[in-house]
CSV table of N, CA and C in Angstrom, one decimal:
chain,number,residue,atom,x,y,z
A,1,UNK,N,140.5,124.5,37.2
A,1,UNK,CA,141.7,123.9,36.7
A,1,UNK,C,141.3,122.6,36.0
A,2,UNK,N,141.5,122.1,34.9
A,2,UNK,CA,141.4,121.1,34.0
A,2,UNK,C,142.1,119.9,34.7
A,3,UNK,N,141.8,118.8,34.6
A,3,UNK,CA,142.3,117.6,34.7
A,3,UNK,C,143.0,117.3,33.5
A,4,UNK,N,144.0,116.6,33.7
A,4,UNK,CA,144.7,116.4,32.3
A,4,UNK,C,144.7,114.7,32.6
A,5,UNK,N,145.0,113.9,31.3
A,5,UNK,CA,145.2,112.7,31.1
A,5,UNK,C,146.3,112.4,30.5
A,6,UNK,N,146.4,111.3,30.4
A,6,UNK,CA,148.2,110.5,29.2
A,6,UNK,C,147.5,111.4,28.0
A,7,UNK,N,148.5,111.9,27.6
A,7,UNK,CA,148.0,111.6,25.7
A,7,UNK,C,147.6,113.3,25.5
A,8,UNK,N,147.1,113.7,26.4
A,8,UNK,CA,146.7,115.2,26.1
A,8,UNK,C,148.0,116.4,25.8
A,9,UNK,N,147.7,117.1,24.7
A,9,UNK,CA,148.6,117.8,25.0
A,9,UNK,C,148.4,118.9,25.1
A,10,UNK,N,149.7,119.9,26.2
A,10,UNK,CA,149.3,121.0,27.2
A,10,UNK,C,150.2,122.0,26.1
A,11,UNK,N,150.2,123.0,27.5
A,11,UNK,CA,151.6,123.9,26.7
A,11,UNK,C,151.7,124.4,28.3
A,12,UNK,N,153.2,124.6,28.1
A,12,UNK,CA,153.8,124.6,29.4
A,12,UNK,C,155.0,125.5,29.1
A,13,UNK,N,155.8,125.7,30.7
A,13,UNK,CA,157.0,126.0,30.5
A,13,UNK,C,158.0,125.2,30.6
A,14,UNK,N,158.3,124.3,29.6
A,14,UNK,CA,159.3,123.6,29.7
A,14,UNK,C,160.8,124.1,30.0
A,15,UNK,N,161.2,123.4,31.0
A,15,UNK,CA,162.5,123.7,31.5
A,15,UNK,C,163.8,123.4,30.1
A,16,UNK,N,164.8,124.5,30.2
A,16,UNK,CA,165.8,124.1,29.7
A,16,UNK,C,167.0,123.3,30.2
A,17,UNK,N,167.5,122.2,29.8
A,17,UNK,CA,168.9,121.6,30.7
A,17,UNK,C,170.2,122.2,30.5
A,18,UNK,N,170.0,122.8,29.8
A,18,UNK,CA,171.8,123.6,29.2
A,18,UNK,C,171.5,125.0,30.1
A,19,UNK,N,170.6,125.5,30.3
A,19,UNK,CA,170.7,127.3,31.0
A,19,UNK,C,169.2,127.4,32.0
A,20,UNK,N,169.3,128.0,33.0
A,20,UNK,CA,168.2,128.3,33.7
A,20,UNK,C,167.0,129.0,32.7
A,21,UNK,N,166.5,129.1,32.3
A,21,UNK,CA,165.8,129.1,31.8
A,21,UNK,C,164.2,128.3,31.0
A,22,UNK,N,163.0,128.8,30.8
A,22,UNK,CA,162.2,128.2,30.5
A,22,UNK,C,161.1,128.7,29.2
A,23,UNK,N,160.5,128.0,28.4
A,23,UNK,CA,160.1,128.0,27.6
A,23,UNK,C,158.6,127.6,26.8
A,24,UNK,N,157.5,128.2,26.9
A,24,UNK,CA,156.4,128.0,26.6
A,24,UNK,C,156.7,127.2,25.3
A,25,UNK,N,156.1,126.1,25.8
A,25,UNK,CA,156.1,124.9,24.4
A,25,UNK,C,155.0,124.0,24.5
A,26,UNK,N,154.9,123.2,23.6
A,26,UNK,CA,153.7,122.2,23.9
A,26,UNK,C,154.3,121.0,24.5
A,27,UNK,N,153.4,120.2,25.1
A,27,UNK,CA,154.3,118.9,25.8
A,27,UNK,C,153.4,117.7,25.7
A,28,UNK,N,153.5,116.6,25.8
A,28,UNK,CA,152.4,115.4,25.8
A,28,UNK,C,152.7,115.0,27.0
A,29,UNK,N,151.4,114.7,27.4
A,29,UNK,CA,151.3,114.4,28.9
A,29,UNK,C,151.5,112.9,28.9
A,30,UNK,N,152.2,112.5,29.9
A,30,UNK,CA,152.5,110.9,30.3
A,30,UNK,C,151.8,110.1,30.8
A,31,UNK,N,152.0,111.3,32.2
A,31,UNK,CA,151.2,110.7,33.5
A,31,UNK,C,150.7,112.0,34.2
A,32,UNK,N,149.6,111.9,35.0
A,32,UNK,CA,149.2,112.9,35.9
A,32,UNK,C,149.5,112.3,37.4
A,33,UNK,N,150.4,112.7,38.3
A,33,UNK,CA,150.6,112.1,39.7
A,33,UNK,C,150.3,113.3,40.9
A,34,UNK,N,149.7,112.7,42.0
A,34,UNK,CA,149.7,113.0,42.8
A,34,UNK,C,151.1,114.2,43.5
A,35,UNK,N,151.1,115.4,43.9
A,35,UNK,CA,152.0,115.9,44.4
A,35,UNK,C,151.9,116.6,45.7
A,36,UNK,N,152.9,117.5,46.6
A,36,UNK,CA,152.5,118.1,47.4
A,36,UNK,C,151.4,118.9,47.8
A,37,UNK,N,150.0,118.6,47.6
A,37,UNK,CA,149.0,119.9,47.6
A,37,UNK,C,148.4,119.9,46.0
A,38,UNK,N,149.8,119.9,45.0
A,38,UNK,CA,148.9,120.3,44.3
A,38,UNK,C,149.3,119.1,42.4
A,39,UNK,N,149.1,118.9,41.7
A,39,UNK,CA,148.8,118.0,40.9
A,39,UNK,C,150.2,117.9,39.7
A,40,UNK,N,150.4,116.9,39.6
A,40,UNK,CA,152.1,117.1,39.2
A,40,UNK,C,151.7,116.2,37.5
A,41,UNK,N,152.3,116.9,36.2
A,41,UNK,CA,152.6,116.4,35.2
A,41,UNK,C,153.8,116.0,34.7
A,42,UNK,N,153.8,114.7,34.6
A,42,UNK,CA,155.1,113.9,33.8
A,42,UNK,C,154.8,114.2,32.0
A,43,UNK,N,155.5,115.0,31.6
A,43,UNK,CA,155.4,115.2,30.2
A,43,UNK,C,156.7,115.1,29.4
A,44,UNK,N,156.8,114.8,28.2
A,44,UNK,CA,157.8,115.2,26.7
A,44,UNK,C,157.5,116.5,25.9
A,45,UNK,N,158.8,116.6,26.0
A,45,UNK,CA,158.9,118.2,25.2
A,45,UNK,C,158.0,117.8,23.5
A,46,UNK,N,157.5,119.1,23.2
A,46,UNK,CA,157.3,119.0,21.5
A,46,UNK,C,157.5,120.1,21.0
A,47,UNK,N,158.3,119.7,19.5
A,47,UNK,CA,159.3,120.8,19.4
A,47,UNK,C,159.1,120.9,18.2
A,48,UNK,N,159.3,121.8,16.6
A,48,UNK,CA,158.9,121.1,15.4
A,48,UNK,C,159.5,120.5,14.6
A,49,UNK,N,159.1,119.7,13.9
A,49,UNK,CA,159.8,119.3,12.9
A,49,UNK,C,160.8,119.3,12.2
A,50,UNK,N,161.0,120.8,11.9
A,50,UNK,CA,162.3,121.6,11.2
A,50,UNK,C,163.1,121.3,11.8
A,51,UNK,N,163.1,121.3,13.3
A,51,UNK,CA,164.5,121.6,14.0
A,51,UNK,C,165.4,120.2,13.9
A,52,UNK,N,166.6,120.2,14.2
A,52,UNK,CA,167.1,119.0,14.0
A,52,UNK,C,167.3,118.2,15.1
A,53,UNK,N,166.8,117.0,13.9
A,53,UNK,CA,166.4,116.0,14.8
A,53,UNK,C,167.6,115.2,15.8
A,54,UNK,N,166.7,114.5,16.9
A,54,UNK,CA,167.4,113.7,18.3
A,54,UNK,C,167.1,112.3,18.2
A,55,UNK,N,167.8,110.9,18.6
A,55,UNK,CA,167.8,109.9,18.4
A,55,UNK,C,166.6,109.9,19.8
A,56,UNK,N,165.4,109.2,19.2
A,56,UNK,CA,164.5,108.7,20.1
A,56,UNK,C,163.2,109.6,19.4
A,57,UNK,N,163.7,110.7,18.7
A,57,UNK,CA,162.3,111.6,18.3
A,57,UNK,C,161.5,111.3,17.6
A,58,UNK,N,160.1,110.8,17.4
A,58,UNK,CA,158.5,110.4,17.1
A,58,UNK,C,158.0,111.3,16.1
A,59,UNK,N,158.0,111.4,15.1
A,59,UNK,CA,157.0,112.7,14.5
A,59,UNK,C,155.8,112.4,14.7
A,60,UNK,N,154.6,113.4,15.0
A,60,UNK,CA,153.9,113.6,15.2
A,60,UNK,C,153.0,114.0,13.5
A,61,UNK,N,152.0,112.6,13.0
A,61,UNK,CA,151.6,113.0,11.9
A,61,UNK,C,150.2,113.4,11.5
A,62,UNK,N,149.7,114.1,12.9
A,62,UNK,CA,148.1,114.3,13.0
A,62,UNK,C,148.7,115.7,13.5
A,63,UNK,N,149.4,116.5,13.8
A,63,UNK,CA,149.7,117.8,14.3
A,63,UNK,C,148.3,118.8,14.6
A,64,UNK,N,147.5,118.8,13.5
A,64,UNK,CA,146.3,119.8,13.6
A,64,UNK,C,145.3,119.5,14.2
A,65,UNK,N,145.1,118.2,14.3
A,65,UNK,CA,143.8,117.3,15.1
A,65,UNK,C,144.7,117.4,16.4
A,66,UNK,N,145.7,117.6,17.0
A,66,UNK,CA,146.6,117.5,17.9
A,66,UNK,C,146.2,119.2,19.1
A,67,UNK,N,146.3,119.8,17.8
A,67,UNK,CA,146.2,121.1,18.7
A,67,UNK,C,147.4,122.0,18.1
A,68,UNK,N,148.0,121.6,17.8
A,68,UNK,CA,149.4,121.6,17.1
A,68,UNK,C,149.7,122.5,15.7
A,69,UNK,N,149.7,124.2,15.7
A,69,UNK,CA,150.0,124.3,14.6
A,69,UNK,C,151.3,124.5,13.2
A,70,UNK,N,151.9,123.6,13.8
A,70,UNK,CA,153.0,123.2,13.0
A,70,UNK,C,153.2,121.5,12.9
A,71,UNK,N,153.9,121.2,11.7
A,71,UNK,CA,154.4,119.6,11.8
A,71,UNK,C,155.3,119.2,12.7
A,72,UNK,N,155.4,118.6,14.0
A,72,UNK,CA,156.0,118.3,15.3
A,72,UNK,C,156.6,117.3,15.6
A,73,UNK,N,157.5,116.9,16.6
A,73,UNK,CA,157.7,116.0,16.9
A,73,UNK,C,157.7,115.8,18.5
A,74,UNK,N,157.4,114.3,18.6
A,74,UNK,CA,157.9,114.3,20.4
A,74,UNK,C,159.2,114.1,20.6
A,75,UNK,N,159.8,114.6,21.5
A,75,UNK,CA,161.1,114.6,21.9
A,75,UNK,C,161.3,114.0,23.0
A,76,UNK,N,161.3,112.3,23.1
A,76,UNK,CA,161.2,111.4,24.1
A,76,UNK,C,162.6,111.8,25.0
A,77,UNK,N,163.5,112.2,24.7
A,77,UNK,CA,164.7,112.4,25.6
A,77,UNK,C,164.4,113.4,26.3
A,78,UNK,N,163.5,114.1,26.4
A,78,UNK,CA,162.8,115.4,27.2
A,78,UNK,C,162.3,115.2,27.7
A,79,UNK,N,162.0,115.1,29.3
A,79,UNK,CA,160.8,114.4,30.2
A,79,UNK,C,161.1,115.7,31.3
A,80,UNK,N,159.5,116.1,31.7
A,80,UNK,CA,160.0,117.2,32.7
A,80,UNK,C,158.8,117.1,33.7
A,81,UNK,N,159.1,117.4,35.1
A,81,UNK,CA,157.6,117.3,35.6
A,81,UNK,C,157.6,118.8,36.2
A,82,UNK,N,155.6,118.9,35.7
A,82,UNK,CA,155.5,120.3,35.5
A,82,UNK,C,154.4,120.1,36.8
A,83,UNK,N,154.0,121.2,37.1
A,83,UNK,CA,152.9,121.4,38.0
A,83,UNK,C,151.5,121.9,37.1
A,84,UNK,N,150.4,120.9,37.3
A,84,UNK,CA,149.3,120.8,36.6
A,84,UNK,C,149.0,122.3,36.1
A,85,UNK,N,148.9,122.8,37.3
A,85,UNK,CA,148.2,124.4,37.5
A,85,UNK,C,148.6,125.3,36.3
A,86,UNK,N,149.9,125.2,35.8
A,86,UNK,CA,150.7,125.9,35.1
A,86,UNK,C,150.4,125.6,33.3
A,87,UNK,N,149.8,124.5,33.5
A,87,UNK,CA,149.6,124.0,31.5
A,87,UNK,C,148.0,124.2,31.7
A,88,UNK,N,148.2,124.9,30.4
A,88,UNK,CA,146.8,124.8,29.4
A,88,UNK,C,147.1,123.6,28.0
A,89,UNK,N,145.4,123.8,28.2
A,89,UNK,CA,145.1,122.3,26.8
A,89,UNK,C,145.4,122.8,25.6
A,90,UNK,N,145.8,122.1,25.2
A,90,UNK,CA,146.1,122.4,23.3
A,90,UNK,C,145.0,121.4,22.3
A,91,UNK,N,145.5,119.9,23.0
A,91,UNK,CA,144.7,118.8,22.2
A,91,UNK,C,144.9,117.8,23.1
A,92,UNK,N,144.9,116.8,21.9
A,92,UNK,CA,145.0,115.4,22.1
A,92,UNK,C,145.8,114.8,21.0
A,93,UNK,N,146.6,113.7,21.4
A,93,UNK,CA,147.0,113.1,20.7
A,93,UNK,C,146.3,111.6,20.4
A,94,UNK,N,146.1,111.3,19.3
A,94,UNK,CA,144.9,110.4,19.2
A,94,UNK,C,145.5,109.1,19.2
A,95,UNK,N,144.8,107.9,19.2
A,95,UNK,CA,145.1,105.9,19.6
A,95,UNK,C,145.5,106.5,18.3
A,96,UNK,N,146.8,105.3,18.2
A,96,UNK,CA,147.4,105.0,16.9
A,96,UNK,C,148.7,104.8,17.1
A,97,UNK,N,149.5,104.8,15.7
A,97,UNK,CA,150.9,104.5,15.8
A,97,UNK,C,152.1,105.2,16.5
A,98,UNK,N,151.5,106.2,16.6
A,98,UNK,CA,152.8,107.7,17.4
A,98,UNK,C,152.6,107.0,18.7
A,99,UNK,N,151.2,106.8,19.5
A,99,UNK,CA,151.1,106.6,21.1
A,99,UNK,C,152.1,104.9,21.1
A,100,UNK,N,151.8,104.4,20.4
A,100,UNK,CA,152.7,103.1,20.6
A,100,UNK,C,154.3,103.1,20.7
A,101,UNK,N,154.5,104.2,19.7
A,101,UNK,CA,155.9,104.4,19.4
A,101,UNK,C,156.5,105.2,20.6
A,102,UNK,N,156.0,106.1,21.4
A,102,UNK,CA,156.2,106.8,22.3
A,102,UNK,C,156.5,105.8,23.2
A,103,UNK,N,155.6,104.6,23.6
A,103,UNK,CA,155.4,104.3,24.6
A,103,UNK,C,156.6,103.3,24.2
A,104,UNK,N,156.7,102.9,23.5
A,104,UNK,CA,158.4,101.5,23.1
A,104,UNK,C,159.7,102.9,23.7
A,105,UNK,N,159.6,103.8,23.0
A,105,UNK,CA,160.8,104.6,23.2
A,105,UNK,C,160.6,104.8,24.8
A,106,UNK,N,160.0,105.3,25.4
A,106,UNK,CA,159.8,105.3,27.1
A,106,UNK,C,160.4,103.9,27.6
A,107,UNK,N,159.1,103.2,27.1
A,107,UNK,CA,159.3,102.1,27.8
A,107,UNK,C,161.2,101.5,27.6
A,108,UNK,N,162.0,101.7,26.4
A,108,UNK,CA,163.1,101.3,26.4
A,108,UNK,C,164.0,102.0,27.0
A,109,UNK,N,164.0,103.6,27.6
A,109,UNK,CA,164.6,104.2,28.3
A,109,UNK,C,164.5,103.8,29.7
A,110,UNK,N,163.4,103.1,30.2
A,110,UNK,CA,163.1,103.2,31.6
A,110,UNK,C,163.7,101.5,31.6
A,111,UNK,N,163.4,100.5,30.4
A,111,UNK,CA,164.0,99.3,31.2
A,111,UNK,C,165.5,99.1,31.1
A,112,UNK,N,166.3,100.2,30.0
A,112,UNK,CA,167.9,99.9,29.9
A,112,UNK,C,167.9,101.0,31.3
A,113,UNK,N,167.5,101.9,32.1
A,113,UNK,CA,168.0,102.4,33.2
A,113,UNK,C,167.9,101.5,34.5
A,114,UNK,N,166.7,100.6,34.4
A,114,UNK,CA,166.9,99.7,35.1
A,114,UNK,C,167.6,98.7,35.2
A,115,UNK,N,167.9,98.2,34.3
A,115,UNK,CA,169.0,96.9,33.7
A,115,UNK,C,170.5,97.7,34.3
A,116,UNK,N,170.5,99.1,34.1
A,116,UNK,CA,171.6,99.3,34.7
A,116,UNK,C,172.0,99.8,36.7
A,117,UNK,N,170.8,100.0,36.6
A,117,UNK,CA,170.8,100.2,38.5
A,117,UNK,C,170.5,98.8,39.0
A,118,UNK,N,170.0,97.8,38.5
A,118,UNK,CA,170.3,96.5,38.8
A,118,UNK,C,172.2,95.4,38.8
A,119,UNK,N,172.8,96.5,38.1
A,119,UNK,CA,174.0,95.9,37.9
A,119,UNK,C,174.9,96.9,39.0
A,120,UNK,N,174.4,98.0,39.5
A,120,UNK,CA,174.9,98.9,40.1
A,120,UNK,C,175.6,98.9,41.7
């Protein structure tokens, strides 16, 4: 089984939130954490480009060095935790302007949810 890192990207079955259902897609890995027995991934959906677009979505403009064969985007409003065992590697997403941008859009999801469980 591969170890995964931040920044790698897998392909998984991403969960749907509208219907039971799941979907082999690619995903960028966040975080790798510790889980019951076995190795848990915090990832973002990636979906392509064409589709229409969601307020918080990143394009992705290295796609092929990525692993990636289409022009993509991350879909920061998508966060799913997968079980390691279940994703294979695609790529990497490489240092630069997308990992920064990912990480402001995260990072501003996780501090307005705390700004608001602090008033709660």
């Amino acid at each position: 089984m591969p170890d995964f890192e931040p920044w790698d990207i897998v392909k998984v079955a991403f969960p749907y939130t509208d219907r039971p259902a799941r979907q082999r897609r690619p995903a960028l890995v966040l975080a790798s954490v510790p889980g019951g027995g076995a190795g848990l991934l915090w990832v973002l959906m990636i979906t392509s480009s064409a589709n229409r677009g969601w307020s918080g979505d990143i394009e992705i403009d290295c796609a092929p060095e990525a692993g990636l064969p289409v022009p993509s985007i991350v879909r920061t409003s998508k966060i799913a935790t997968i079980d390691e065992a279940a994703a294979e590697p695609l790529g990497r997403l490489q240092a630069g302007a997308v990992r920064r941008l990912v990480m402001q859009q995260v990072g501003a999801v996780l501090d307005a949810a705390g700004r608001q469980s602090a008033t709660n």
